[in-house]
Amino acid sequence: DSMEDLAKYGPAKRPDKQSIDTYQTDDYGNLVNDQIPKGPYYCMDPTGRRTGEAPEPKLQEVINKQVNDAKETTNAKQHVARNVKVNRKYFQDCLDCLRGAVTIAFPEGLPEYDDVRQILLGDWERDGRTVEMFEEGEAELWWAGKQMEQGQGKKLSDYLGGNDKTKIVAKLQRKGGGAPQREPAVDEKTQKEMMAFWHRKQEDMKKLAEDDEDAYMGAKWADPKQLKSHLQGTAALRWR
């Protein structure tokens, strides 16, 4: 998504200058949107994170094409369906193509605070956490609290069996770092639904506890004279 935004809205603004261009101000709080020079392919970023100085349309197409190719390259389901074997070089070539497309579109380079630049250099964050990259031979694969041994002809089928529809959650861990943190028993959405159900049930139990034991006596079905009133035709009468 960051690459596509780069192609459409140009490089990122300085973190302290990020705002919608319509409300861009100077250091004294004065609106300066009309005073900012705009290039021929300017396109305002609705989030206010990028300058809007996009490259020419042909270069935008180059970036978007490489992004689409990268999505196909990293589509694990397609690799499994086609029985394609991938390796580090396979993904490295894809990353080099992305770098080349950005260099062609922005030969002067991207600012150091642009997330695309950080991603291409391998230094970026996800959900507020720094994403750690492992070199080949520096990582261990863990599943179900056990380390999956590498080499010696070991395959995933040795651990999971021959069912190719089996789905597991495995984690990479730095070598010698021990077992990673276990996945929660339920996902966040399910947990919220369970908590909401529990609170509703607590409210219902509270209302039942506060309800008087003989409150039902006022109900129509509990009237001991209901049959007599029905036979005498006085069931619809109300006394004041």
mmCIF file of N, CA and C in Angstrom, residues 39 62 64 80 89 91 96 113 120 157 194 215:
data_model
loop_
_atom_site.group_PDB
_atom_site.id
_atom_site.type_symbol
_atom_site.label_atom_id
_atom_site.label_comp_id
_atom_site.label_asym_id
_atom_site.label_seq_id
_atom_site.Cartn_x
_atom_site.Cartn_y
_atom_site.Cartn_z
ATOM 1 N N GLY A 39 3.655 20.764 -8.694
ATOM 2 C CA GLY A 39 4.134 20.260 -9.967
ATOM 3 C C GLY A 39 2.997 19.935 -10.917
ATOM 4 N N VAL A 62 4.951 2.143 -13.969
ATOM 5 C CA VAL A 62 6.109 1.271 -13.708
ATOM 6 C C VAL A 62 6.090 0.785 -12.255
ATOM 7 N N ASN A 64 3.480 0.709 -10.135
ATOM 8 C CA ASN A 64 2.315 -0.143 -9.875
ATOM 9 C C ASN A 64 2.480 -1.536 -10.475
ATOM 10 N N VAL A 80 1.961 -22.868 -3.874
ATOM 11 C CA VAL A 80 1.572 -24.230 -3.489
ATOM 12 C C VAL A 80 0.741 -24.871 -4.589
ATOM 13 N N LYS A 89 16.800 -15.953 -3.308
ATOM 14 C CA LYS A 89 17.092 -15.182 -4.519
ATOM 15 C C LYS A 89 15.799 -14.796 -5.242
ATOM 16 N N PHE A 91 12.923 -13.975 -3.973
ATOM 17 C CA PHE A 91 12.346 -12.784 -3.348
ATOM 18 C C PHE A 91 13.289 -11.586 -3.451
ATOM 19 N N ASP A 96 14.672 -6.141 -5.580
ATOM 20 C CA ASP A 96 15.540 -5.310 -6.424
ATOM 21 C C ASP A 96 14.727 -4.589 -7.507
ATOM 22 N N TYR A 113 12.626 9.715 6.213
ATOM 23 C CA TYR A 113 11.442 9.418 7.010
ATOM 24 C C TYR A 113 10.318 8.805 6.176
ATOM 25 N N LEU A 120 12.347 -0.619 1.849
ATOM 26 C CA LEU A 120 13.300 -1.114 0.860
ATOM 27 C C LEU A 120 14.686 -1.322 1.464
ATOM 28 N N SER A 157 6.241 -32.600 6.490
ATOM 29 C CA SER A 157 5.388 -33.778 6.629
ATOM 30 C C SER A 157 5.851 -34.677 7.769
ATOM 31 N N MET A 194 -17.148 -12.696 23.291
ATOM 32 C CA MET A 194 -17.346 -13.468 24.515
ATOM 33 C C MET A 194 -17.542 -12.548 25.719
ATOM 34 N N ALA A 215 -43.593 -11.641 42.145
ATOM 35 C CA ALA A 215 -43.954 -10.646 41.139
ATOM 36 C C ALA A 215 -44.889 -11.232 40.094
#
